[in-house]
PDB file of C-alpha atoms in Angstrom:
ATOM      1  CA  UNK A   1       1.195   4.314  22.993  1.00  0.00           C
ATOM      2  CA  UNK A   2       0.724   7.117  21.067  1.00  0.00           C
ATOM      3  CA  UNK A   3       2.952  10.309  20.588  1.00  0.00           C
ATOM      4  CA  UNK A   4       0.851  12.410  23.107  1.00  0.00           C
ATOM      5  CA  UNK A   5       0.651   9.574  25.645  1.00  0.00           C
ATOM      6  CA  UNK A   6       4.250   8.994  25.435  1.00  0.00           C
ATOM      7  CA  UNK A   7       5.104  13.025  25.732  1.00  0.00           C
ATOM      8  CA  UNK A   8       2.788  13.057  28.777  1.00  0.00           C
ATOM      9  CA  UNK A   9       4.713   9.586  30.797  1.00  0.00           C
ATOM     10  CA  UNK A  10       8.514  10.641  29.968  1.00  0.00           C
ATOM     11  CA  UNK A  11       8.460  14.796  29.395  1.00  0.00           C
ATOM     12  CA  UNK A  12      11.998  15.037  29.356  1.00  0.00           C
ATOM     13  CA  UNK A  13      12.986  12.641  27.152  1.00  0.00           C
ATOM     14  CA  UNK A  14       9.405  13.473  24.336  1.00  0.00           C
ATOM     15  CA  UNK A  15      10.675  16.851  24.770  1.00  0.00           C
ATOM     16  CA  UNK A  16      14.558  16.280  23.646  1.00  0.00           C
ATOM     17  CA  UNK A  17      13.355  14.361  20.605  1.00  0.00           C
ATOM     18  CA  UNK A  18      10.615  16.568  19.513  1.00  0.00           C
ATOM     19  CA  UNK A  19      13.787  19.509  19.448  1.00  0.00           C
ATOM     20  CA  UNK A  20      15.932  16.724  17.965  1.00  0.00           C
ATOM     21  CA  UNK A  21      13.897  15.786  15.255  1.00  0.00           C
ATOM     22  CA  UNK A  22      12.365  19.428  14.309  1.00  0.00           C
ATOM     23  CA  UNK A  23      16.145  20.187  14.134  1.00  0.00           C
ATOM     24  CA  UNK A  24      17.760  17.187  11.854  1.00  0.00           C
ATOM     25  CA  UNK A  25      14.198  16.970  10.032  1.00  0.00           C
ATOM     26  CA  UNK A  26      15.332  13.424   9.883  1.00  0.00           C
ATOM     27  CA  UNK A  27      16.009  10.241  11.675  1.00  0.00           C
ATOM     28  CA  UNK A  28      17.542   6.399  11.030  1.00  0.00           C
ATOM     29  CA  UNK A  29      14.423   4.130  10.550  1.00  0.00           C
ATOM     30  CA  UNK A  30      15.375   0.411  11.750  1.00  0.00           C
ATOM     31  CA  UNK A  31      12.503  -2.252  10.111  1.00  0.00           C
ATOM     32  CA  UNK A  32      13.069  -6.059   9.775  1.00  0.00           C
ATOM     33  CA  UNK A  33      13.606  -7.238   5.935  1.00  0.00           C
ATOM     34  CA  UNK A  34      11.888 -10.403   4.655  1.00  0.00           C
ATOM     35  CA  UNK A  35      14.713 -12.593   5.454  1.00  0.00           C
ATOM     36  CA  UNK A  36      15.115 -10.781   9.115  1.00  0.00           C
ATOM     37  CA  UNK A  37      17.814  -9.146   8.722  1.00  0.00           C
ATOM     38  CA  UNK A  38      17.727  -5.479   9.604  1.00  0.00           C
ATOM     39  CA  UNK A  39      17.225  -2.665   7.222  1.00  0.00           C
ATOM     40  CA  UNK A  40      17.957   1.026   8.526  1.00  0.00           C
ATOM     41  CA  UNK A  41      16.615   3.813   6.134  1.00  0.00           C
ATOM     42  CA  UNK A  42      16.345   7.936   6.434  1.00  0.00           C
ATOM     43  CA  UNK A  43      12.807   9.022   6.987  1.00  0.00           C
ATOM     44  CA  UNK A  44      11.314  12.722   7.926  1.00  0.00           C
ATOM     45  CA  UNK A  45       9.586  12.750  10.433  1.00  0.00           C
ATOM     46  CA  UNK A  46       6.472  14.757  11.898  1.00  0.00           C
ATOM     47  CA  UNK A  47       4.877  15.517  15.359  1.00  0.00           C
ATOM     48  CA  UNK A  48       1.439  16.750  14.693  1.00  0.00           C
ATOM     49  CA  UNK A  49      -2.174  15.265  16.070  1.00  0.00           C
ATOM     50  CA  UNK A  50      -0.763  13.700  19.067  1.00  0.00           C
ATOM     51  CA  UNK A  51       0.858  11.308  16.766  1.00  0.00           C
ATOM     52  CA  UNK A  52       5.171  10.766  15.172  1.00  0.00           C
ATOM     53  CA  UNK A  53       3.881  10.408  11.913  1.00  0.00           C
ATOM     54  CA  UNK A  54       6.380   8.687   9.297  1.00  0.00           C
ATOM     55  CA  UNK A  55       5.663   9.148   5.683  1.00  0.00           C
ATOM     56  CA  UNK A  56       7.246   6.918   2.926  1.00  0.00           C
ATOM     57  CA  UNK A  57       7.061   6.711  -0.713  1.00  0.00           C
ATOM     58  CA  UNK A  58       4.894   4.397  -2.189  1.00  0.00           C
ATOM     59  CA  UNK A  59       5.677   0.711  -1.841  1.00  0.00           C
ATOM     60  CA  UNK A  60       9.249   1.781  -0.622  1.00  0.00           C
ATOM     61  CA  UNK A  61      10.998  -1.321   0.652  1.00  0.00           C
ATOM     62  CA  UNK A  62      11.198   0.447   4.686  1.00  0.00           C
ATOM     63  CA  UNK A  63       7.243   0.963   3.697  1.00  0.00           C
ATOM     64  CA  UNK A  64       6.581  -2.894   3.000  1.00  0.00           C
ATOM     65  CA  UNK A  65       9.113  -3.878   5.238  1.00  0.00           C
ATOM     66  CA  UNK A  66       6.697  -2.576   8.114  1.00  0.00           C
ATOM     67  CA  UNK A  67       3.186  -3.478   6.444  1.00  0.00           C
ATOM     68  CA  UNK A  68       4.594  -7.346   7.074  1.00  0.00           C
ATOM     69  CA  UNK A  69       6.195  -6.947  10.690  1.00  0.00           C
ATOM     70  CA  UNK A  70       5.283  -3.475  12.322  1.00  0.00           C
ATOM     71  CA  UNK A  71       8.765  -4.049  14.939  1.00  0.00           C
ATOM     72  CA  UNK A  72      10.677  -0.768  14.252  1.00  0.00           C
ATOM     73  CA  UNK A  73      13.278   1.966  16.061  1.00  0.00           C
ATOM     74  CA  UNK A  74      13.418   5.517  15.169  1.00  0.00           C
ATOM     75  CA  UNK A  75      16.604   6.795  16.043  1.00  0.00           C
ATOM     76  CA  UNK A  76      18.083  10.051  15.814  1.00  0.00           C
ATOM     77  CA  UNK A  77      20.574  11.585  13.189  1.00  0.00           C
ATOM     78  CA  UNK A  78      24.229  11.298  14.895  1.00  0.00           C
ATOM     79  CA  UNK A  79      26.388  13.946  13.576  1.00  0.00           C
ATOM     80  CA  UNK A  80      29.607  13.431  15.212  1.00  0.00           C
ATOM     81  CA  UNK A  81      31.800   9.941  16.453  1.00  0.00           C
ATOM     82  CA  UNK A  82      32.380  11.690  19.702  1.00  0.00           C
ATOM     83  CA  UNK A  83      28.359  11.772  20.122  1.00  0.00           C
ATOM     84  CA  UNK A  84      28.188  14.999  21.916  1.00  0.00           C
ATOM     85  CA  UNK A  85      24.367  15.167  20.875  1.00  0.00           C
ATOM     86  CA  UNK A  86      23.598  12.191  21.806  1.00  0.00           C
ATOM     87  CA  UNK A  87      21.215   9.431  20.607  1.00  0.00           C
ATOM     88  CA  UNK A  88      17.631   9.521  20.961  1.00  0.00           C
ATOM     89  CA  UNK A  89      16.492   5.854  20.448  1.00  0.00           C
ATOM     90  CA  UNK A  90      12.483   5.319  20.731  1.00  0.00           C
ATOM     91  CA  UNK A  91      11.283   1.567  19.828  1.00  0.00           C
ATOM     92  CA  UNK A  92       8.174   0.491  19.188  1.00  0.00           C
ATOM     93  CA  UNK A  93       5.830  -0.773  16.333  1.00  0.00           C
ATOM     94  CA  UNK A  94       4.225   1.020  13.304  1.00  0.00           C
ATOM     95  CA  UNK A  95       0.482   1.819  13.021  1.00  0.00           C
ATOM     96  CA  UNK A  96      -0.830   1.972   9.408  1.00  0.00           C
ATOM     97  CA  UNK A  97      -2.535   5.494   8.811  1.00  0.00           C
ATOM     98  CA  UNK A  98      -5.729   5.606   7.059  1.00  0.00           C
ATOM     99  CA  UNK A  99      -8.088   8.104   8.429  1.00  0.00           C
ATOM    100  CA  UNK A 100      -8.372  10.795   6.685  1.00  0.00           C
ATOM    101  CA  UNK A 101      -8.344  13.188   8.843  1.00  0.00           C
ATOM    102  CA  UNK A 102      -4.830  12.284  10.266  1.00  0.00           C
ATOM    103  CA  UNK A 103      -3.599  12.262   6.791  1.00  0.00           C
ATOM    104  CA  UNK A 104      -4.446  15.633   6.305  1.00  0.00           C
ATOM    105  CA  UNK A 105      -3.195  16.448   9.471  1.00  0.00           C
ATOM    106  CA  UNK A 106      -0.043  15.043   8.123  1.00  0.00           C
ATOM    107  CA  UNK A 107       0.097  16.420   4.764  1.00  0.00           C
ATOM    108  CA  UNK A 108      -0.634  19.939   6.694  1.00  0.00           C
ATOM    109  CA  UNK A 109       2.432  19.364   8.230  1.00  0.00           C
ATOM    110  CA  UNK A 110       5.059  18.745   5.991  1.00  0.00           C
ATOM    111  CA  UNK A 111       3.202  21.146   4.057  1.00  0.00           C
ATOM    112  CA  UNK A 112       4.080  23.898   7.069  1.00  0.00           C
ATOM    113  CA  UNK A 113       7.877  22.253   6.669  1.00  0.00           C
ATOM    114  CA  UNK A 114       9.310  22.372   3.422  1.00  0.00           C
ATOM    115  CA  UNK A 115       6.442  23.988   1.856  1.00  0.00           C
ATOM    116  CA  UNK A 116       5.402  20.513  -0.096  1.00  0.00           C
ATOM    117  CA  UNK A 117       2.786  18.004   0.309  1.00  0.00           C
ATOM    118  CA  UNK A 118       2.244  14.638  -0.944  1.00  0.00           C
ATOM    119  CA  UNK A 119      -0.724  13.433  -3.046  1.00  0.00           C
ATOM    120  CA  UNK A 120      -2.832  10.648  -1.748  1.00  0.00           C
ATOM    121  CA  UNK A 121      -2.670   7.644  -2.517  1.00  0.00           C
ATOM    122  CA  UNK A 122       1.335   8.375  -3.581  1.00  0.00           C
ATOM    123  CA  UNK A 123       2.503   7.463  -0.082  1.00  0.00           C
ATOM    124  CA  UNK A 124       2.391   4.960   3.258  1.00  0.00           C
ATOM    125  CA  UNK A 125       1.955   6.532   6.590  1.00  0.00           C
ATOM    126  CA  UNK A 126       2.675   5.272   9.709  1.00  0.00           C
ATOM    127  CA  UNK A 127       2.621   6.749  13.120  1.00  0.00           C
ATOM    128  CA  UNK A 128       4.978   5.085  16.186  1.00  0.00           C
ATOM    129  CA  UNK A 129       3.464   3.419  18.567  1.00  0.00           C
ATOM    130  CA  UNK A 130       6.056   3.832  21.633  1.00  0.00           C
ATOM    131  CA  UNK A 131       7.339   0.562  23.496  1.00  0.00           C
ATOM    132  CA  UNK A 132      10.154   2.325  25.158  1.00  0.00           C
ATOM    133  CA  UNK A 133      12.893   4.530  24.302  1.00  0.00           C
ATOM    134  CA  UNK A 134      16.776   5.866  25.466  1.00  0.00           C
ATOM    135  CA  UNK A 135      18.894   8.518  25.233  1.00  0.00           C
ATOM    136  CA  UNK A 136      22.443   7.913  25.322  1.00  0.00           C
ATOM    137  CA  UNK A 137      25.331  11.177  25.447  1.00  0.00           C
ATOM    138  CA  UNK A 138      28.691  10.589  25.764  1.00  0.00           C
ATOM    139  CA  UNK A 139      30.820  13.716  27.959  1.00  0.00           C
ATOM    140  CA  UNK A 140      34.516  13.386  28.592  1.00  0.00           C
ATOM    141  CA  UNK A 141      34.918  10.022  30.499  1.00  0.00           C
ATOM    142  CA  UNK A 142      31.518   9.681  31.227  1.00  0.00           C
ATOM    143  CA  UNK A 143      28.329   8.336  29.701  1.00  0.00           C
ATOM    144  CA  UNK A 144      24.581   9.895  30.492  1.00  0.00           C
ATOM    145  CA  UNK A 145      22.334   7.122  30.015  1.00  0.00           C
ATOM    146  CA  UNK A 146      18.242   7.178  30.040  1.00  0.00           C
ATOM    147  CA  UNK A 147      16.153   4.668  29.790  1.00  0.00           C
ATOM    148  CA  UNK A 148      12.125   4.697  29.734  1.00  0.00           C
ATOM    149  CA  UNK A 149       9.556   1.864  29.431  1.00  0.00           C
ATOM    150  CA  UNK A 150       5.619   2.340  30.725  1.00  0.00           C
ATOM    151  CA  UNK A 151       6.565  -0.149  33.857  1.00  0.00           C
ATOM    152  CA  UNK A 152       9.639   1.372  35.324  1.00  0.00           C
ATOM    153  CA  UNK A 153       8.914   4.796  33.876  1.00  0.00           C
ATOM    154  CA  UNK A 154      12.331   7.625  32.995  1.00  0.00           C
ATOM    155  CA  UNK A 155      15.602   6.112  34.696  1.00  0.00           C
ATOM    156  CA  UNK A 156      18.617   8.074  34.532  1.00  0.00           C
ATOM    157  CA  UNK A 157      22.165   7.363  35.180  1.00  0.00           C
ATOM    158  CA  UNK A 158      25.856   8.459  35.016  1.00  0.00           C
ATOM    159  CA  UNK A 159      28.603   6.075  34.732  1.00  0.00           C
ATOM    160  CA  UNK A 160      32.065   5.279  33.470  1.00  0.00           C
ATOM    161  CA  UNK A 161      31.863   5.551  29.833  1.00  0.00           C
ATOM    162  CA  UNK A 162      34.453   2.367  29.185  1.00  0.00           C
ATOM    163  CA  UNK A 163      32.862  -0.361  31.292  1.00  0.00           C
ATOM    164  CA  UNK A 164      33.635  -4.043  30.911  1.00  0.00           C
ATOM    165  CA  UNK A 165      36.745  -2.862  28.283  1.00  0.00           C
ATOM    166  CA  UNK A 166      33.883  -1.500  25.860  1.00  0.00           C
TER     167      UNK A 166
END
């Protein structure tokens, strides 16, 4: 589903990465290589026309890697081992951007952002369609955990944060 859609089903958690990612500017992209193995790559992000637009250089490998198997996970920046901001996982697959008006849309933002644009035709865009998505915050001897998928909607939890000697 797109951005919008996905804000309007799970608030809370569309809200906390929209903050999160204006803030970092920038997010771990996981894509599947050729051979399957996983690649994870930075990439700026941008919430504009109901859409999380990722833009990527031209033929990057993160770019091609998703033009053969869309399967990707966005996932925040963590800044600390003790994880006190938590991770913001959304997965989901990529949707190729061509209309034009999106891409402007696009280009208007990161314009607005760090006062730059790409040229078309220089770079891929995607925007995420949303599968599901988590959050995950580590406090003291605890561990907030939410979960959201369309069927079973925003699911929160508290709970030991060394279960099962993890």
């Amino acid at each position: 589903m797109r951005w919008d859609e996905f804000a309007e089903q799970c608030p809370d958690l569309a809200a906390m990465a929209t903050d999160r990612f204006a803030r970092d500017q920038l997010v771990m992209l996981g894509t599947i290589r050729r051979d399957g193995s996983p690649r994870i790559s930075p990439c700026e992000v941008d919430i504009t026309a109901g859409n999380l637009f990722l833009g990527m250089m031209w033929r990057s490998p993160k770019a091609l890697d998703l033009l053969r198997d869309p399967r990707m996970v966005v996932h925040s920046v963590t800044c600390n081992r003790e994880g006190t901001d938590g991770d913001i996982k959304l997965y989901g697959r990529a949707v190729a951007i061509d209309d034009p008006d999106l891409r402007t849309a696009y280009r208007t933002a990161i314009k607005t952002r760090i006062d730059w644009e790409p040229e078309e035709g220089t770079y891929h865009l995607f925007a995420l369609d949303v599968m599901s998505g988590g959050y995950l915050r580590f406090e003291g001897t605890e561990k907030e955990v939410w979960t959201w998928d369309p069927t079973r909607g925003l699911r929160k939890d508290r709970r030991p944060a060394l279960e099962g000697g993890q």
